[in-house]
Amino acid sequence: MITQEQIPTVLDHPVYDADGNKIGEAKHVFFDDATGRPEWISVKTGLFGTSESFVPIRDASVVEDHLEVPFAKAKVKDAPNVDVDAGGHLSEDEEHRLYDYYGMAWDDAWQQANEPGEGGWAHGGTDDRTDTAGSRTTTGTGRSAAAGTGTGDDAMTRSEERMRVGTERREAGRARLRKYVVTEEVQQTVPVRREEVRVEREPITDANRDAAMSGPDISEAEHEVVLHEERPVVETETVPVERVRLSAEERTEEETVRGQVRKEELDTEGVDDDRRDR
């Protein structure tokens, strides 16, 4: 159990369960009117802290800058809804419901609160209690809320909610880079050469007469010429053309978030308008 001196270090600080999961923010500590000891703590839960759940503080402990309670996060968030009255007290019926929900013995708690000596209200209590036989009255068993500033101040605290907006990183999609092979038709024009037969005739002149008369007068002869041509030859080679990679680029955009917050306003009765804001 935490001590009254530790309350300022608990309020508005995170509350975690035994597995290290954050439940919410501690907002109010409720004291036992009989023993004066911290008994319950209210925890703001939900996306914007719009819900408030009650959890026993009896077995809670302060660890560094946060409070740890021996109940699972889901257990605390599903606790019965309790509407605290204007005086900041839990009714007997509401406290019964919370005791039953958390599996705590109401009789044991009541008996402990009424034991004489340290721990019970019979030890130096200043309240006017006429019921000392253990009857469960709202006055004797109520739990008063504390904001960590004492209970003897006659000033009224005005509070308001403020929206806290943060960001969370989540997966928005995936990009994949892969390569595959396609075949396409290409064409290219190249010059090719070939040889053709051409018959050349020349008249007999004094220059070639001797060559022409060197053979027999009349005979058969045959002469062969080999013809050549070029044909296109296709070969392929693999060459690198570019390097491609994927990279993630972070871009910041402005996004408007809307929510609802509550605040307390003050109204006075029996006060002159000229003195109201002084």
Coordinates of N, CA and C in Angstrom, one line a residue, residues 73-262:
K73 N -4.6 -5.3 -17.0 CA -5.1 -4.1 -17.7 C -6.6 -4.2 -18.0
A74 N -6.9 -5.4 -18.6 CA -8.3 -5.6 -19.0 C -9.3 -5.6 -17.9
K75 N -8.8 -6.2 -16.7 CA -9.6 -6.3 -15.5 C -10.0 -4.9 -15.0
V76 N -9.0 -4.0 -15.0 CA -9.2 -2.6 -14.5 C -10.1 -1.9 -15.5
K77 N -9.9 -2.0 -16.8 CA -10.7 -1.2 -17.7 C -12.2 -1.7 -17.7
D78 N -12.4 -3.0 -17.3 CA -13.8 -3.5 -17.3 C -14.5 -3.3 -16.0
A79 N -13.9 -2.6 -15.1 CA -14.4 -2.4 -13.7 C -15.8 -1.7 -13.8
P80 N -16.7 -1.9 -12.8 CA -18.0 -1.3 -12.8 C -17.8 0.2 -12.9
N81 N -18.7 0.9 -13.6 CA -18.7 2.3 -13.7 C -19.3 2.9 -12.4
V82 N -18.6 3.8 -11.8 CA -19.0 4.4 -10.5 C -19.1 5.9 -10.7
D83 N -20.2 6.4 -10.3 CA -20.5 7.9 -10.4 C -20.3 8.5 -9.0
V84 N -19.2 9.2 -8.8 CA -18.9 9.7 -7.5 C -19.7 11.0 -7.3
D85 N -20.3 11.1 -6.1 CA -21.1 12.3 -5.9 C -20.3 13.6 -5.7
A86 N -21.1 14.7 -5.6 CA -20.4 16.0 -5.5 C -19.5 16.1 -4.4
G87 N -19.7 15.4 -3.3 CA -18.8 15.4 -2.2 C -17.5 14.6 -2.3
G88 N -17.4 13.9 -3.4 CA -16.2 13.0 -3.7 C -16.2 11.8 -2.9
H89 N -17.4 11.2 -2.6 CA -17.5 9.9 -1.9 C -18.1 8.8 -2.7
L90 N -17.6 7.6 -2.4 CA -18.2 6.4 -2.9 C -19.3 5.9 -2.0
S91 N -20.5 5.6 -2.5 CA -21.5 5.1 -1.7 C -21.2 3.6 -1.3
E92 N -22.0 3.2 -0.3 CA -21.8 1.8 0.2 C -22.1 0.8 -0.9
D93 N -23.1 1.1 -1.6 CA -23.5 0.1 -2.7 C -22.4 0.1 -3.8
E94 N -21.9 1.3 -4.1 CA -20.8 1.3 -5.1 C -19.6 0.6 -4.7
E95 N -19.2 0.8 -3.4 CA -18.0 0.1 -2.9 C -18.3 -1.4 -2.8
H96 N -19.5 -1.8 -2.5 CA -19.8 -3.2 -2.5 C -19.5 -3.8 -3.9
R97 N -20.0 -3.1 -4.9 CA -19.8 -3.6 -6.3 C -18.3 -3.7 -6.6
L98 N -17.5 -2.8 -6.2 CA -16.1 -2.8 -6.5 C -15.4 -4.0 -5.8
Y99 N -15.8 -4.1 -4.5 CA -15.2 -5.2 -3.7 C -15.6 -6.6 -4.4
D100 N -16.8 -6.8 -4.8 CA -17.2 -8.0 -5.4 C -16.4 -8.2 -6.7
Y101 N -16.3 -7.2 -7.5 CA -15.7 -7.3 -8.8 C -14.2 -7.7 -8.6
Y102 N -13.5 -7.1 -7.7 CA -12.1 -7.5 -7.5 C -11.9 -8.6 -6.6
G103 N -12.9 -9.3 -6.2 CA -12.8 -10.5 -5.3 C -12.3 -10.2 -3.9
M104 N -12.6 -9.0 -3.4 CA -12.2 -8.6 -2.1 C -13.3 -8.8 -1.0
A105 N -12.9 -9.2 0.2 CA -13.9 -9.5 1.2 C -14.3 -8.2 1.9
W106 N -15.6 -7.8 1.7 CA -16.1 -6.6 2.4 C -16.1 -6.7 3.9
D107 N -16.4 -7.9 4.4 CA -16.5 -8.0 5.9 C -15.1 -7.8 6.5
D108 N -14.1 -8.3 5.8 CA -12.7 -8.2 6.4 C -12.3 -6.7 6.4
A109 N -12.6 -6.0 5.3 CA -12.2 -4.6 5.2 C -13.0 -3.8 6.3
W110 N -14.3 -4.1 6.5 CA -15.0 -3.3 7.5 C -14.5 -3.6 8.9
Q111 N -14.2 -4.8 9.1 CA -13.7 -5.2 10.5 C -12.4 -4.5 10.8
Q112 N -11.5 -4.5 9.7 CA -10.3 -3.8 9.9 C -10.4 -2.3 10.2
A113 N -11.4 -1.7 9.5 CA -11.6 -0.3 9.7 C -12.1 0.1 11.1
N114 N -12.8 -0.8 11.7 CA -13.4 -0.6 13.0 C -12.6 -1.1 14.2
E115 N -11.5 -1.7 13.9 CA -10.7 -2.2 15.0 C -10.1 -1.0 15.9
P116 N -10.2 -1.0 17.2 CA -9.6 0.0 18.0 C -8.1 0.0 17.8
G117 N -7.5 1.2 18.1 CA -6.1 1.3 18.0 C -5.7 1.6 16.5
E118 N -4.4 1.4 16.2 CA -4.0 1.9 14.9 C -4.6 1.1 13.8
G119 N -5.1 1.8 12.8 CA -5.7 1.1 11.6 C -7.2 1.3 11.7
G120 N -7.9 1.4 12.9 CA -9.3 1.7 12.9 C -9.7 3.1 13.2
W121 N -10.9 3.5 12.9 CA -11.3 4.9 13.2 C -11.4 5.2 14.6
A122 N -11.5 4.2 15.5 CA -11.6 4.4 16.9 C -10.3 5.0 17.5
H123 N -9.2 5.0 16.7 CA -7.9 5.5 17.1 C -7.8 6.9 16.8
G124 N -8.1 7.8 17.7 CA -7.9 9.2 17.5 C -8.7 9.9 16.4
G125 N -9.8 9.3 16.0 CA -10.6 9.9 15.0 C -11.3 11.2 15.4
T126 N -11.5 12.1 14.5 CA -12.1 13.4 14.8 C -13.5 13.5 14.3
D127 N -14.0 12.5 13.5 CA -15.4 12.6 13.0 C -16.4 12.3 14.1
D128 N -17.6 12.8 14.0 CA -18.7 12.5 14.9 C -19.3 11.2 14.5
R129 N -18.9 10.1 15.0 CA -19.5 8.8 14.6 C -20.2 8.2 15.8
T130 N -21.5 8.0 15.7 CA -22.3 7.5 16.8 C -22.5 6.0 16.6
D131 N -22.2 5.5 15.4 CA -22.4 4.0 15.2 C -21.1 3.3 15.3
T132 N -20.9 2.6 16.5 CA -19.6 1.9 16.7 C -19.8 0.4 16.8
A133 N -21.0 0.0 16.4 CA -21.2 -1.5 16.6 C -20.9 -2.2 15.2
G134 N -20.3 -1.5 14.3 CA -20.0 -2.2 13.0 C -21.0 -2.1 12.0
S135 N -22.1 -1.3 12.2 CA -23.0 -1.1 11.1 C -22.4 -0.4 9.9
R136 N -22.8 -0.8 8.7 CA -22.2 -0.2 7.5 C -22.9 1.0 7.0
T137 N -22.6 2.1 7.6 CA -23.2 3.4 7.1 C -22.3 4.0 6.1
T138 N -22.9 4.8 5.3 CA -22.2 5.5 4.3 C -21.1 6.4 4.9
T139 N -21.5 7.1 6.0 CA -20.5 8.0 6.6 C -19.3 7.2 7.1
G140 N -19.5 6.1 7.7 CA -18.4 5.3 8.3 C -17.6 4.6 7.3
T141 N -18.1 4.3 6.1 CA -17.3 3.6 5.2 C -17.1 4.3 3.9
G142 N -17.4 5.5 3.8 CA -17.3 6.2 2.6 C -15.8 6.4 2.2
R143 N -15.5 6.6 0.9 CA -14.2 6.9 0.5 C -14.1 8.3 -0.1
S144 N -13.4 9.2 0.5 CA -13.3 10.5 0.0 C -12.2 10.7 -1.0
A145 N -12.4 11.5 -2.0 CA -11.4 11.7 -3.0 C -10.4 12.8 -2.6
A146 N -9.2 12.6 -3.0 CA -8.1 13.6 -2.6 C -7.3 13.9 -3.9
A147 N -7.0 15.2 -4.0 CA -6.1 15.6 -5.1 C -4.7 15.9 -4.7
G148 N -4.4 15.4 -3.5 CA -3.0 15.5 -3.0 C -2.7 16.8 -2.3
T149 N -3.7 17.6 -2.0 CA -3.5 18.9 -1.4 C -4.1 19.1 0.0
G150 N -4.6 18.0 0.6 CA -5.1 18.0 1.9 C -6.6 18.2 1.8
T151 N -7.3 18.1 3.0 CA -8.8 18.1 3.0 C -9.3 19.3 3.8
G152 N -8.4 20.1 4.4 CA -8.9 21.2 5.2 C -9.1 22.5 4.5
D153 N -8.9 22.6 3.2 CA -9.0 23.8 2.4 C -10.4 24.0 2.0
D154 N -10.9 25.2 2.2 CA -12.3 25.5 1.8 C -12.4 26.1 0.4
A155 N -11.3 26.1 -0.3 CA -11.3 26.5 -1.7 C -11.8 25.4 -2.6
M156 N -12.4 25.8 -3.8 CA -12.9 24.8 -4.7 C -11.9 24.7 -5.9
T157 N -11.6 23.6 -6.3 CA -10.7 23.4 -7.4 C -11.4 23.2 -8.7
R158 N -11.1 24.1 -9.7 CA -11.7 24.0 -11.0 C -10.8 23.3 -11.9
S159 N -11.3 22.2 -12.5 CA -10.4 21.4 -13.4 C -11.0 21.4 -14.8
E160 N -10.1 21.1 -15.7 CA -10.6 20.9 -17.1 C -9.7 19.9 -17.8
E161 N -10.3 19.3 -18.8 CA -9.6 18.3 -19.6 C -8.8 18.9 -20.7
R162 N -7.7 18.4 -21.0 CA -6.8 18.8 -22.1 C -6.5 17.6 -23.0
M163 N -6.6 17.9 -24.3 CA -6.4 16.8 -25.2 C -4.9 16.6 -25.5
R164 N -4.4 15.4 -25.3 CA -3.1 15.1 -25.7 C -3.0 14.2 -26.9
V165 N -2.4 14.7 -27.9 CA -2.3 14.0 -29.2 C -0.9 13.6 -29.5
G166 N -0.8 12.3 -29.7 CA 0.5 11.8 -30.1 C 0.4 11.0 -31.4
T167 N 1.5 10.4 -31.7 CA 1.5 9.6 -33.0 C 2.0 8.2 -32.7
E168 N 1.5 7.3 -33.5 CA 2.0 5.9 -33.4 C 2.4 5.5 -34.8
R169 N 3.4 4.6 -34.8 CA 4.0 4.1 -36.1 C 3.3 2.8 -36.4
R170 N 2.7 2.7 -37.6 CA 2.1 1.4 -38.0 C 2.4 1.2 -39.5
E171 N 2.2 0.0 -39.9 CA 2.5 -0.4 -41.3 C 1.4 0.1 -42.2
A172 N 1.7 0.8 -43.2 CA 0.8 1.4 -44.1 C 0.7 0.7 -45.5
G173 N 1.7 -0.2 -45.7 CA 1.7 -0.9 -47.0 C 3.1 -1.4 -47.3
R174 N 3.2 -2.1 -48.4 CA 4.5 -2.7 -48.7 C 4.8 -2.5 -50.2
A175 N 6.1 -2.3 -50.5 CA 6.5 -2.1 -51.9 C 7.5 -3.2 -52.2
R176 N 7.4 -3.8 -53.4 CA 8.3 -5.0 -53.7 C 8.9 -4.7 -55.1
L177 N 10.2 -4.9 -55.2 CA 10.9 -4.8 -56.5 C 11.4 -6.2 -57.0
R178 N 11.0 -6.5 -58.2 CA 11.4 -7.8 -58.7 C 11.7 -7.6 -60.2
K179 N 12.5 -8.5 -60.8 CA 12.7 -8.4 -62.2 C 12.3 -9.7 -62.9
Y180 N 11.9 -9.6 -64.2 CA 11.5 -10.7 -64.9 C 11.9 -10.5 -66.4
V181 N 11.9 -11.6 -67.2 CA 12.5 -11.6 -68.5 C 11.3 -11.5 -69.5
V182 N 11.4 -10.6 -70.5 CA 10.5 -10.6 -71.6 C 11.3 -10.7 -72.9
T183 N 10.6 -11.2 -74.0 CA 11.3 -11.3 -75.3 C 10.6 -10.3 -76.2
E184 N 11.3 -9.5 -76.9 CA 10.8 -8.6 -77.9 C 11.5 -8.7 -79.2
E185 N 10.8 -8.3 -80.3 CA 11.4 -8.3 -81.6 C 12.1 -7.0 -81.9
V186 N 13.3 -7.2 -82.4 CA 14.1 -6.0 -82.8 C 14.6 -6.2 -84.2
Q187 N 14.9 -5.2 -84.9 CA 15.4 -5.3 -86.3 C 16.5 -4.3 -86.5
Q188 N 17.4 -4.6 -87.4 CA 18.5 -3.8 -87.7 C 19.0 -4.0 -89.1
T189 N 19.2 -3.1 -89.9 CA 19.6 -3.2 -91.3 C 21.2 -3.2 -91.4
V190 N 21.7 -4.2 -92.0 CA 23.2 -4.3 -92.2 C 23.4 -4.5 -93.7
P191 N 24.5 -4.0 -94.3 CA 24.8 -4.3 -95.7 C 25.5 -5.6 -95.8
V192 N 25.1 -6.4 -96.9 CA 25.7 -7.7 -97.2 C 26.1 -7.6 -98.7
R193 N 27.2 -8.3 -98.9 CA 27.8 -8.3 -100.3 C 27.7 -9.7 -100.9
R194 N 27.5 -9.8 -102.2 CA 27.6 -11.1 -102.9 C 28.2 -10.9 -104.3
E195 N 28.7 -11.9 -104.8 CA 29.3 -11.9 -106.1 C 28.4 -12.4 -107.2
E196 N 28.4 -11.8 -108.3 CA 27.6 -12.2 -109.5 C 28.5 -12.4 -110.7
V197 N 28.0 -13.2 -111.6 CA 28.8 -13.6 -112.8 C 28.5 -12.5 -113.9
R198 N 29.6 -12.0 -114.4 CA 29.5 -11.1 -115.5 C 30.4 -11.6 -116.6
V199 N 29.9 -11.7 -117.8 CA 30.7 -12.1 -119.0 C 31.3 -10.9 -119.7
E200 N 32.6 -11.0 -119.8 CA 33.3 -9.8 -120.4 C 33.8 -10.3 -121.8
R201 N 33.6 -9.5 -122.7 CA 34.1 -9.8 -124.1 C 35.1 -8.7 -124.5
E202 N 36.2 -9.1 -125.1 CA 37.1 -8.1 -125.6 C 37.5 -8.5 -127.1
P203 N 37.6 -7.5 -127.9 CA 38.1 -7.8 -129.3 C 39.5 -8.2 -129.3
I204 N 39.9 -8.9 -130.4 CA 41.3 -9.3 -130.6 C 42.1 -8.1 -131.1
T205 N 43.1 -7.8 -130.4 CA 43.9 -6.6 -130.8 C 45.3 -7.1 -130.8
D206 N 46.2 -6.2 -131.2 CA 47.6 -6.5 -131.3 C 48.1 -6.9 -129.9
A207 N 47.5 -6.3 -128.9 CA 48.0 -6.6 -127.5 C 47.7 -8.0 -127.0
N208 N 46.6 -8.5 -127.5 CA 46.2 -9.9 -126.9 C 46.2 -10.9 -128.0
R209 N 46.7 -10.6 -129.2 CA 46.7 -11.6 -130.3 C 47.5 -12.8 -129.9
D210 N 48.7 -12.6 -129.3 CA 49.5 -13.8 -129.0 C 48.9 -14.7 -128.0
A211 N 48.2 -14.2 -127.0 CA 47.5 -15.0 -126.0 C 46.4 -15.7 -126.7
A212 N 45.7 -15.1 -127.6 CA 44.5 -15.7 -128.2 C 44.9 -16.8 -129.2
M213 N 46.1 -16.7 -129.8 CA 46.6 -17.7 -130.8 C 47.4 -18.8 -130.1
S214 N 47.6 -18.8 -128.8 CA 48.5 -19.7 -128.1 C 47.9 -21.2 -128.1
G215 N 46.6 -21.3 -128.1 CA 46.0 -22.6 -128.0 C 45.7 -23.2 -129.4
P216 N 45.1 -24.4 -129.4 CA 44.7 -25.0 -130.6 C 43.7 -24.2 -131.4
D217 N 43.6 -24.5 -132.6 CA 42.7 -23.7 -133.4 C 41.2 -23.9 -133.0
I218 N 40.8 -25.2 -133.0 CA 39.5 -25.5 -132.6 C 39.6 -26.6 -131.5
S219 N 38.9 -26.2 -130.3 CA 38.9 -27.2 -129.2 C 37.8 -26.9 -128.2
E220 N 37.6 -27.8 -127.3 CA 36.6 -27.6 -126.2 C 37.3 -27.2 -125.0
A221 N 36.7 -26.2 -124.2 CA 37.4 -25.8 -122.9 C 36.3 -25.4 -121.9
E222 N 36.7 -25.4 -120.7 CA 35.8 -25.0 -119.6 C 36.5 -24.2 -118.5
H223 N 35.8 -23.2 -118.0 CA 36.4 -22.3 -117.0 C 35.4 -22.1 -115.9
E224 N 35.8 -22.2 -114.7 CA 34.9 -22.1 -113.5 C 35.3 -21.0 -112.6
V225 N 34.3 -20.2 -112.1 CA 34.5 -19.1 -111.2 C 33.7 -19.4 -109.9
V226 N 34.3 -19.3 -108.8 CA 33.6 -19.4 -107.5 C 33.0 -18.1 -107.1
L227 N 31.7 -18.1 -106.8 CA 31.0 -17.0 -106.4 C 30.9 -16.9 -104.9
H228 N 30.9 -15.8 -104.3 CA 30.8 -15.6 -102.8 C 29.7 -14.6 -102.5
E229 N 29.1 -14.8 -101.3 CA 28.1 -13.8 -100.8 C 28.2 -13.7 -99.2
E230 N 27.7 -12.6 -98.7 CA 27.7 -12.4 -97.2 C 26.3 -12.6 -96.7
R231 N 26.2 -13.2 -95.6 CA 24.9 -13.4 -94.9 C 25.0 -12.8 -93.5
P232 N 23.9 -12.2 -93.0 CA 23.9 -11.6 -91.6 C 24.0 -12.7 -90.6
V233 N 24.8 -12.5 -89.6 CA 25.0 -13.5 -88.4 C 24.5 -12.7 -87.2
V234 N 23.6 -13.3 -86.4 CA 23.1 -12.7 -85.2 C 23.7 -13.3 -84.0
E235 N 24.2 -12.5 -83.1 CA 24.7 -13.0 -81.8 C 24.1 -12.0 -80.7
T236 N 23.9 -12.5 -79.5 CA 23.5 -11.7 -78.4 C 24.5 -11.7 -77.3
E237 N 24.6 -10.6 -76.6 CA 25.5 -10.5 -75.4 C 24.7 -9.7 -74.3
T238 N 25.0 -10.1 -73.1 CA 24.3 -9.5 -71.9 C 25.2 -8.4 -71.4
V239 N 24.6 -7.2 -71.3 CA 25.4 -6.0 -70.8 C 24.5 -5.4 -69.7
P240 N 25.1 -4.9 -68.6 CA 24.3 -4.1 -67.6 C 24.0 -2.8 -68.1
V241 N 22.7 -2.4 -67.8 CA 22.3 -1.1 -68.3 C 22.0 -0.1 -67.1
E242 N 21.5 -0.5 -65.9 CA 21.3 0.4 -64.8 C 21.2 -0.4 -63.5
R243 N 21.3 0.3 -62.4 CA 21.1 -0.3 -61.1 C 19.8 0.3 -60.5
V244 N 18.9 -0.5 -59.9 CA 17.6 -0.1 -59.4 C 17.5 -0.6 -58.0
R245 N 17.0 0.2 -57.1 CA 16.8 -0.2 -55.7 C 15.6 0.6 -55.2
L246 N 15.0 0.0 -54.1 CA 13.9 0.7 -53.4 C 14.4 1.3 -52.1
S247 N 13.9 2.5 -51.8 CA 14.2 3.2 -50.5 C 12.9 3.9 -50.0
A248 N 12.8 4.0 -48.7 CA 11.7 4.6 -48.0 C 12.1 6.1 -47.7
E249 N 11.2 7.0 -48.1 CA 11.4 8.4 -47.9 C 10.3 8.9 -46.9
E250 N 10.7 9.5 -45.9 CA 9.8 10.0 -44.9 C 9.3 11.4 -45.2
R251 N 8.0 11.6 -45.2 CA 7.4 12.9 -45.5 C 6.5 13.3 -44.4
T252 N 6.5 14.6 -44.0 CA 5.7 15.1 -42.9 C 4.5 15.9 -43.5
E253 N 3.4 15.5 -43.0 CA 2.1 16.2 -43.4 C 1.4 16.7 -42.2
E254 N 0.6 17.7 -42.3 CA -0.2 18.2 -41.2 C -1.6 17.6 -41.3
E255 N -2.0 17.0 -40.1 CA -3.3 16.3 -40.1 C -4.0 16.9 -38.8
T256 N -5.2 17.3 -39.0 CA -6.0 17.8 -37.9 C -6.7 16.7 -37.1
V257 N -6.6 16.7 -35.8 CA -7.3 15.7 -34.9 C -8.3 16.5 -34.1
R258 N -9.5 16.0 -34.1 CA -10.6 16.6 -33.3 C -11.0 15.7 -32.2
G259 N -11.3 16.2 -31.1 CA -11.8 15.5 -29.9 C -12.6 16.4 -29.0
Q260 N -13.2 15.8 -28.0 CA -14.0 16.5 -27.1 C -13.4 16.5 -25.7
V261 N -13.3 17.6 -25.1 CA -12.7 17.7 -23.7 C -13.7 18.5 -22.9
R262 N -13.7 18.1 -21.6 CA -14.7 18.8 -20.7 C -13.9 19.7 -19.7

